[in-house]
């Protein structure tokens, strides 16, 4: 991914906006976040201590059964599993 710094910042702002709006569901968000910071899969894995196989599984929703279990619990409430920004004190 060869984005310039301004494009990366714009993408990062969009990630934050989508997270606040609850529009950053897993697993799609992992690739979106990685790409938003202009990181290759290899660089992302080095930074977060993952293997390429683990990252591939995360980005494709095949990481483990825990996420599927959370989705089953959330479904009757019409919730989805997603990233959300931490609340920061003013």
N, CA, C and O atoms as a GROMACS GRO file, in nm:
protein
  360
    1UNK      N    1   0.086  -0.116   0.000
    1UNK     CA    2   0.000   0.000   0.000
    1UNK      C    3   0.090   0.122   0.000
    1UNK      O    4   0.170   0.140   0.092
    2UNK      N    5   0.079   0.206  -0.101
    2UNK     CA    6   0.166   0.322  -0.115
    2UNK      C    7   0.082   0.449  -0.109
    2UNK      O    8   0.054   0.510  -0.213
    3UNK      N    9   0.044   0.489   0.008
    3UNK     CA   10  -0.033   0.611   0.025
    3UNK      C   11   0.060   0.719   0.078
    3UNK      O   12   0.157   0.691   0.148
    4UNK      N   13   0.027   0.843   0.043
    4UNK     CA   14   0.107   0.950   0.102
    4UNK      C   15   0.052   0.985   0.239
    4UNK      O   16  -0.054   0.937   0.278
    5UNK      N   17   0.124   1.069   0.310
    5UNK     CA   18   0.089   1.101   0.448
    5UNK      C   19  -0.050   1.163   0.461
    5UNK      O   20  -0.124   1.129   0.553
    6UNK      N   21  -0.088   1.253   0.370
    6UNK     CA   22  -0.221   1.315   0.377
    6UNK      C   23  -0.332   1.212   0.356
    6UNK      O   24  -0.435   1.217   0.424
    7UNK      N   25  -0.311   1.120   0.263
    7UNK     CA   26  -0.412   1.016   0.240
    7UNK      C   27  -0.424   0.926   0.363
    7UNK      O   28  -0.535   0.887   0.400
    8UNK      N   29  -0.311   0.894   0.426
    8UNK     CA   30  -0.315   0.812   0.548
    8UNK      C   31  -0.391   0.883   0.658
    8UNK      O   32  -0.472   0.821   0.726
    9UNK      N   33  -0.366   1.012   0.677
    9UNK     CA   34  -0.437   1.088   0.782
    9UNK      C   35  -0.586   1.092   0.754
    9UNK      O   36  -0.667   1.078   0.846
   10UNK      N   37  -0.624   1.112   0.629
   10UNK     CA   38  -0.765   1.115   0.592
   10UNK      C   39  -0.829   0.979   0.622
   10UNK      O   40  -0.939   0.972   0.677
   11UNK      N   41  -0.760   0.872   0.587
   11UNK     CA   42  -0.810   0.737   0.613
   11UNK      C   43  -0.822   0.713   0.764
   11UNK      O   44  -0.919   0.652   0.809
   12UNK      N   45  -0.725   0.759   0.842
   12UNK     CA   46  -0.728   0.743   0.987
   12UNK      C   47  -0.845   0.819   1.049
   12UNK      O   48  -0.910   0.769   1.142
   13UNK      N   49  -0.872   0.940   0.999
   13UNK     CA   50  -0.989   1.015   1.049
   13UNK      C   51  -1.119   0.941   1.018
   13UNK      O   52  -1.211   0.939   1.099
   14UNK      N   53  -1.124   0.881   0.900
   14UNK     CA   54  -1.243   0.805   0.862
   14UNK      C   55  -1.258   0.681   0.950
   14UNK      O   56  -1.370   0.644   0.986
   15UNK      N   57  -1.147   0.616   0.985
   15UNK     CA   58  -1.153   0.502   1.077
   15UNK      C   59  -1.214   0.547   1.209
   15UNK      O   60  -1.303   0.481   1.263
   16UNK      N   61  -1.167   0.659   1.262
   16UNK     CA   62  -1.217   0.708   1.391
   16UNK      C   63  -1.365   0.745   1.379
   16UNK      O   64  -1.443   0.714   1.469
   17UNK      N   65  -1.404   0.810   1.271
   17UNK     CA   66  -1.545   0.847   1.251
   17UNK      C   67  -1.633   0.724   1.246
   17UNK      O   68  -1.738   0.718   1.310
   18UNK      N   69  -1.589   0.624   1.171
   18UNK     CA   70  -1.668   0.501   1.158
   18UNK      C   71  -1.676   0.427   1.291
   18UNK      O   72  -1.781   0.370   1.324
   19UNK      N   73  -1.567   0.427   1.367
   19UNK     CA   74  -1.569   0.360   1.498
   19UNK      C   75  -1.668   0.429   1.591
   19UNK      O   76  -1.745   0.362   1.660
   20UNK      N   77  -1.666   0.562   1.594
   20UNK     CA   78  -1.759   0.636   1.680
   20UNK      C   79  -1.904   0.611   1.640
   20UNK      O   80  -1.993   0.608   1.725
   21UNK      N   81  -1.926   0.593   1.511
   21UNK     CA   82  -2.062   0.571   1.462
   21UNK      C   83  -2.103   0.424   1.470
   21UNK      O   84  -2.215   0.388   1.433
   22UNK      N   85  -2.013   0.338   1.518
   22UNK     CA   86  -2.045   0.196   1.526
   22UNK      C   87  -2.045   0.129   1.391
   22UNK      O   88  -2.113   0.028   1.372
   23UNK      N   89  -1.970   0.185   1.297
   23UNK     CA   90  -1.966   0.133   1.161
   23UNK      C   91  -1.833   0.066   1.128
   23UNK      O   92  -1.791   0.066   1.012
   24UNK      N   93  -1.769   0.010   1.227
   24UNK     CA   94  -1.639  -0.053   1.205
   24UNK      C   95  -1.642  -0.196   1.259
   24UNK      O   96  -1.574  -0.228   1.356
   25UNK      N   97  -1.723  -0.281   1.195
   25UNK     CA   98  -1.739  -0.417   1.246
   25UNK      C   99  -1.616  -0.503   1.222
   25UNK      O  100  -1.539  -0.482   1.128
   26UNK      N  101  -1.600  -0.601   1.310
   26UNK     CA  102  -1.496  -0.701   1.290
   26UNK      C  103  -1.550  -0.802   1.189
   26UNK      O  104  -1.671  -0.821   1.187
   27UNK      N  105  -1.473  -0.865   1.109
   27UNK     CA  106  -1.329  -0.855   1.097
   27UNK      C  107  -1.282  -0.754   0.995
   27UNK      O  108  -1.162  -0.727   0.984
   28UNK      N  109  -1.375  -0.695   0.919
   28UNK     CA  110  -1.338  -0.604   0.811
   28UNK      C  111  -1.252  -0.487   0.860
   28UNK      O  112  -1.167  -0.436   0.788
   29UNK      N  113  -1.275  -0.448   0.984
   29UNK     CA  114  -1.206  -0.332   1.038
   29UNK      C  115  -1.056  -0.353   1.052
   29UNK      O  116  -0.980  -0.256   1.044
   30UNK      N  117  -1.012  -0.474   1.072
   30UNK     CA  118  -0.869  -0.497   1.093
   30UNK      C  119  -0.791  -0.461   0.968
   30UNK      O  120  -0.689  -0.391   0.976
   31UNK      N  121  -0.836  -0.506   0.853
   31UNK     CA  122  -0.768  -0.470   0.728
   31UNK      C  123  -0.779  -0.320   0.705
   31UNK      O  124  -0.682  -0.256   0.663
   32UNK      N  125  -0.894  -0.263   0.732
   32UNK     CA  126  -0.915  -0.120   0.710
   32UNK      C  127  -0.819  -0.038   0.796
   32UNK      O  128  -0.761   0.060   0.749
   33UNK      N  129  -0.803  -0.078   0.920
   33UNK     CA  130  -0.711  -0.008   1.011
   33UNK      C  131  -0.567  -0.025   0.963
   33UNK      O  132  -0.492   0.072   0.957
   34UNK      N  133  -0.530  -0.146   0.930
   34UNK     CA  134  -0.392  -0.171   0.882
   34UNK      C  135  -0.362  -0.085   0.760
   34UNK      O  136  -0.258  -0.020   0.753
   35UNK      N  137  -0.452  -0.087   0.665
   35UNK     CA  138  -0.431  -0.009   0.544
   35UNK      C  139  -0.434   0.141   0.571
   35UNK      O  140  -0.363   0.217   0.505
   36UNK      N  141  -0.515   0.184   0.667
   36UNK     CA  142  -0.524   0.325   0.701
   36UNK      C  143  -0.394   0.381   0.756
   36UNK      O  144  -0.367   0.501   0.745
   37UNK      N  145  -0.314   0.294   0.814
   37UNK     CA  146  -0.184   0.338   0.864
   37UNK      C  147  -0.072   0.308   0.764
   37UNK      O  148   0.046   0.321   0.795
   38UNK      N  149  -0.113   0.266   0.644
   38UNK     CA  150  -0.017   0.241   0.537
   38UNK      C  151   0.077   0.126   0.567
   38UNK      O  152   0.192   0.126   0.522
   39UNK      N  153   0.029   0.028   0.642
   39UNK     CA  154   0.114  -0.084   0.684
   39UNK      C  155   0.094  -0.205   0.594
   39UNK      O  156  -0.019  -0.241   0.561
   40UNK      N  157   0.204  -0.266   0.557
   40UNK     CA  158   0.196  -0.394   0.487
   40UNK      C  159   0.157  -0.501   0.588
   40UNK      O  160   0.172  -0.480   0.708
   41UNK      N  161   0.108  -0.614   0.542
   41UNK     CA  162   0.079  -0.721   0.637
   41UNK      C  163   0.201  -0.760   0.720
   41UNK      O  164   0.190  -0.786   0.840
   42UNK      N  165   0.317  -0.765   0.656
   42UNK     CA  166   0.439  -0.802   0.727
   42UNK      C  167   0.474  -0.702   0.837
   42UNK      O  168   0.509  -0.742   0.948
   43UNK      N  169   0.464  -0.574   0.807
   43UNK     CA  170   0.496  -0.471   0.907
   43UNK      C  171   0.395  -0.474   1.022
   43UNK      O  172   0.433  -0.464   1.138
   44UNK      N  173   0.269  -0.488   0.989
   44UNK     CA  174   0.163  -0.497   1.091
   44UNK      C  175   0.190  -0.614   1.185
   44UNK      O  176   0.179  -0.601   1.307
   45UNK      N  177   0.226  -0.728   1.128
   45UNK     CA  178   0.254  -0.847   1.209
   45UNK      C  179   0.373  -0.825   1.302
   45UNK      O  180   0.369  -0.864   1.418
   46UNK      N  181   0.478  -0.762   1.251
   46UNK     CA  182   0.593  -0.734   1.337
   46UNK      C  183   0.554  -0.641   1.451
   46UNK      O  184   0.597  -0.663   1.565
   47UNK      N  185   0.476  -0.539   1.424
   47UNK     CA  186   0.437  -0.441   1.527
   47UNK      C  187   0.350  -0.503   1.635
   47UNK      O  188   0.360  -0.464   1.752
   48UNK      N  189   0.264  -0.598   1.599
   48UNK     CA  190   0.168  -0.652   1.694
   48UNK      C  191   0.196  -0.796   1.736
   48UNK      O  192   0.115  -0.859   1.803
   49UNK      N  193   0.312  -0.848   1.694
   49UNK     CA  194   0.350  -0.982   1.737
   49UNK      C  195   0.261  -1.091   1.682
   49UNK      O  196   0.233  -1.189   1.751
   50UNK      N  197   0.217  -1.076   1.558
   50UNK     CA  198   0.132  -1.175   1.493
   50UNK      C  199   0.208  -1.245   1.382
   50UNK      O  200   0.308  -1.194   1.332
   51UNK      N  201   0.160  -1.361   1.344
   51UNK     CA  202   0.212  -1.426   1.224
   51UNK      C  203   0.124  -1.382   1.107
   51UNK      O  204   0.013  -1.332   1.127
   52UNK      N  205   0.175  -1.400   0.987
   52UNK     CA  206   0.094  -1.368   0.869
   52UNK      C  207  -0.032  -1.455   0.865
   52UNK      O  208  -0.137  -1.410   0.820
   53UNK      N  209  -0.021  -1.578   0.912
   53UNK     CA  210  -0.138  -1.668   0.914
   53UNK      C  211  -0.244  -1.615   1.011
   53UNK      O  212  -0.363  -1.618   0.981
   54UNK      N  213  -0.199  -1.565   1.127
   54UNK     CA  214  -0.294  -1.509   1.224
   54UNK      C  215  -0.362  -1.386   1.168
   54UNK      O  216  -0.484  -1.370   1.181
   55UNK      N  217  -0.285  -1.299   1.104
   55UNK     CA  218  -0.343  -1.178   1.046
   55UNK      C  219  -0.443  -1.214   0.937
   55UNK      O  220  -0.552  -1.156   0.930
   56UNK      N  221  -0.407  -1.308   0.852
   56UNK     CA  222  -0.499  -1.351   0.747
   56UNK      C  223  -0.629  -1.403   0.807
   56UNK      O  224  -0.738  -1.372   0.758
   57UNK      N  225  -0.618  -1.483   0.912
   57UNK     CA  226  -0.738  -1.536   0.977
   57UNK      C  227  -0.820  -1.424   1.038
   57UNK      O  228  -0.943  -1.426   1.029
   58UNK      N  229  -0.755  -1.326   1.100
   58UNK     CA  230  -0.828  -1.212   1.158
   58UNK      C  231  -0.899  -1.131   1.051
   58UNK      O  232  -1.016  -1.097   1.066
   59UNK      N  233  -0.828  -1.100   0.943
   59UNK     CA  234  -0.886  -1.016   0.838
   59UNK      C  235  -0.997  -1.087   0.761
   59UNK      O  236  -1.081  -1.022   0.699
   60UNK      N  237  -0.997  -1.218   0.766
   60UNK     CA  238  -1.099  -1.293   0.692
   60UNK      C  239  -1.205  -1.356   0.782
   60UNK      O  240  -1.287  -1.435   0.736
   61UNK      N  241  -1.202  -1.322   0.911
   61UNK     CA  242  -1.306  -1.368   1.001
   61UNK      C  243  -1.295  -1.513   1.041
   61UNK      O  244  -1.394  -1.572   1.086
   62UNK      N  245  -1.178  -1.572   1.026
   62UNK     CA  246  -1.162  -1.713   1.058
   62UNK      C  247  -1.067  -1.734   1.176
   62UNK      O  248  -1.007  -1.840   1.188
   63UNK      N  249  -1.053  -1.633   1.261
   63UNK     CA  250  -0.952  -1.638   1.367
   63UNK      C  251  -0.981  -1.746   1.470
   63UNK      O  252  -0.893  -1.824   1.503
   64UNK      N  253  -1.104  -1.751   1.521
   64UNK     CA  254  -1.138  -1.855   1.619
   64UNK      C  255  -1.288  -1.853   1.644
   64UNK      O  256  -1.362  -1.772   1.588
   65UNK      N  257  -1.331  -1.943   1.728
   65UNK     CA  258  -1.474  -1.957   1.756
   65UNK      C  259  -1.527  -1.849   1.851
   65UNK      O  260  -1.648  -1.830   1.860
   66UNK      N  261  -1.439  -1.779   1.921
   66UNK     CA  262  -1.483  -1.680   2.019
   66UNK      C  263  -1.562  -1.567   1.952
   66UNK      O  264  -1.665  -1.525   2.003
   67UNK      N  265  -1.514  -1.519   1.838
   67UNK     CA  266  -1.585  -1.412   1.768
   67UNK      C  267  -1.723  -1.460   1.723
   67UNK      O  268  -1.821  -1.386   1.733
   68UNK      N  269  -1.730  -1.581   1.674
   68UNK     CA  270  -1.860  -1.635   1.631
   68UNK      C  271  -1.955  -1.647   1.750
   68UNK      O  272  -2.074  -1.620   1.736
   69UNK      N  273  -1.904  -1.687   1.864
   69UNK     CA  274  -1.987  -1.697   1.984
   69UNK      C  275  -2.039  -1.558   2.024
   69UNK      O  276  -2.156  -1.544   2.059
   70UNK      N  277  -1.954  -1.459   2.020
   70UNK     CA  278  -1.997  -1.323   2.052
   70UNK      C  279  -2.105  -1.275   1.956
   70UNK      O  280  -2.201  -1.209   1.996
   71UNK      N  281  -2.090  -1.308   1.828
   71UNK     CA  282  -2.192  -1.269   1.729
   71UNK      C  283  -2.327  -1.334   1.759
   71UNK      O  284  -2.431  -1.271   1.745
   72UNK      N  285  -2.325  -1.459   1.801
   72UNK     CA  286  -2.450  -1.530   1.833
   72UNK      C  287  -2.520  -1.466   1.952
   72UNK      O  288  -2.643  -1.455   1.955
   73UNK      N  289  -2.442  -1.422   2.050
   73UNK     CA  290  -2.500  -1.355   2.167
   73UNK      C  291  -2.555  -1.219   2.127
   73UNK      O  292  -2.661  -1.179   2.175
   74UNK      N  293  -2.486  -1.148   2.041
   74UNK     CA  294  -2.526  -1.013   2.002
   74UNK      C  295  -2.647  -1.010   1.908
   74UNK      O  296  -2.725  -0.916   1.910
   75UNK      N  297  -2.661  -1.112   1.826
   75UNK     CA  298  -2.763  -1.113   1.720
   75UNK      C  299  -2.906  -1.086   1.770
   75UNK      O  300  -2.973  -1.002   1.711
   76UNK      N  301  -2.955  -1.153   1.874
   76UNK     CA  302  -3.093  -1.128   1.917
   76UNK      C  303  -3.118  -0.982   1.961
   76UNK      O  304  -3.231  -0.935   1.960
   77UNK      N  305  -3.011  -0.914   1.998
   77UNK     CA  306  -3.023  -0.775   2.043
   77UNK      C  307  -2.999  -0.676   1.929
   77UNK      O  308  -3.001  -0.554   1.948
   78UNK      N  309  -2.976  -0.732   1.811
   78UNK     CA  310  -2.947  -0.651   1.692
   78UNK      C  311  -2.822  -0.566   1.712
   78UNK      O  312  -2.816  -0.451   1.668
   79UNK      N  313  -2.722  -0.625   1.779
   79UNK     CA  314  -2.592  -0.564   1.798
   79UNK      C  315  -2.494  -0.629   1.701
   79UNK      O  316  -2.519  -0.737   1.649
   80UNK      N  317  -2.383  -0.562   1.678
   80UNK     CA  318  -2.273  -0.624   1.606
   80UNK      C  319  -2.144  -0.598   1.684
   80UNK      O  320  -2.134  -0.501   1.759
   81UNK      N  321  -2.048  -0.683   1.664
   81UNK     CA  322  -1.920  -0.672   1.732
   81UNK      C  323  -1.834  -0.577   1.650
   81UNK      O  324  -1.816  -0.597   1.530
   82UNK      N  325  -1.782  -0.473   1.715
   82UNK     CA  326  -1.703  -0.374   1.641
   82UNK      C  327  -1.603  -0.306   1.733
   82UNK      O  328  -1.608  -0.321   1.855
   83UNK      N  329  -1.514  -0.230   1.671
   83UNK     CA  330  -1.423  -0.145   1.746
   83UNK      C  331  -1.493  -0.015   1.778
   83UNK      O  332  -1.576   0.032   1.700
   84UNK      N  333  -1.461   0.042   1.891
   84UNK     CA  334  -1.512   0.173   1.929
   84UNK      C  335  -1.400   0.248   2.000
   84UNK      O  336  -1.321   0.187   2.072
   85UNK      N  337  -1.392   0.378   1.982
   85UNK     CA  338  -1.286   0.453   2.046
   85UNK      C  339  -1.306   0.457   2.197
   85UNK      O  340  -1.418   0.455   2.247
   86UNK      N  341  -1.195   0.463   2.268
   86UNK     CA  342  -1.202   0.477   2.414
   86UNK      C  343  -1.257   0.615   2.446
   86UNK      O  344  -1.229   0.713   2.376
   87UNK      N  345  -1.334   0.623   2.552
   87UNK     CA  346  -1.380   0.754   2.598
   87UNK      C  347  -1.263   0.823   2.664
   87UNK      O  348  -1.195   0.765   2.748
   88UNK      N  349  -1.239   0.946   2.625
   88UNK     CA  350  -1.131   1.022   2.684
   88UNK      C  351  -1.188   1.130   2.772
   88UNK      O  352  -1.280   1.201   2.732
   89UNK      N  353  -1.133   1.146   2.893
   89UNK     CA  354  -1.182   1.254   2.979
   89UNK      C  355  -1.152   1.390   2.916
   89UNK      O  356  -1.049   1.408   2.852
   90UNK      N  357  -1.243   1.482   2.936
   90UNK     CA  358  -1.222   1.618   2.880
   90UNK      C  359  -1.123   1.698   2.959
   90UNK      O  360  -1.095   1.813   2.925
   0.00000   0.00000   0.00000
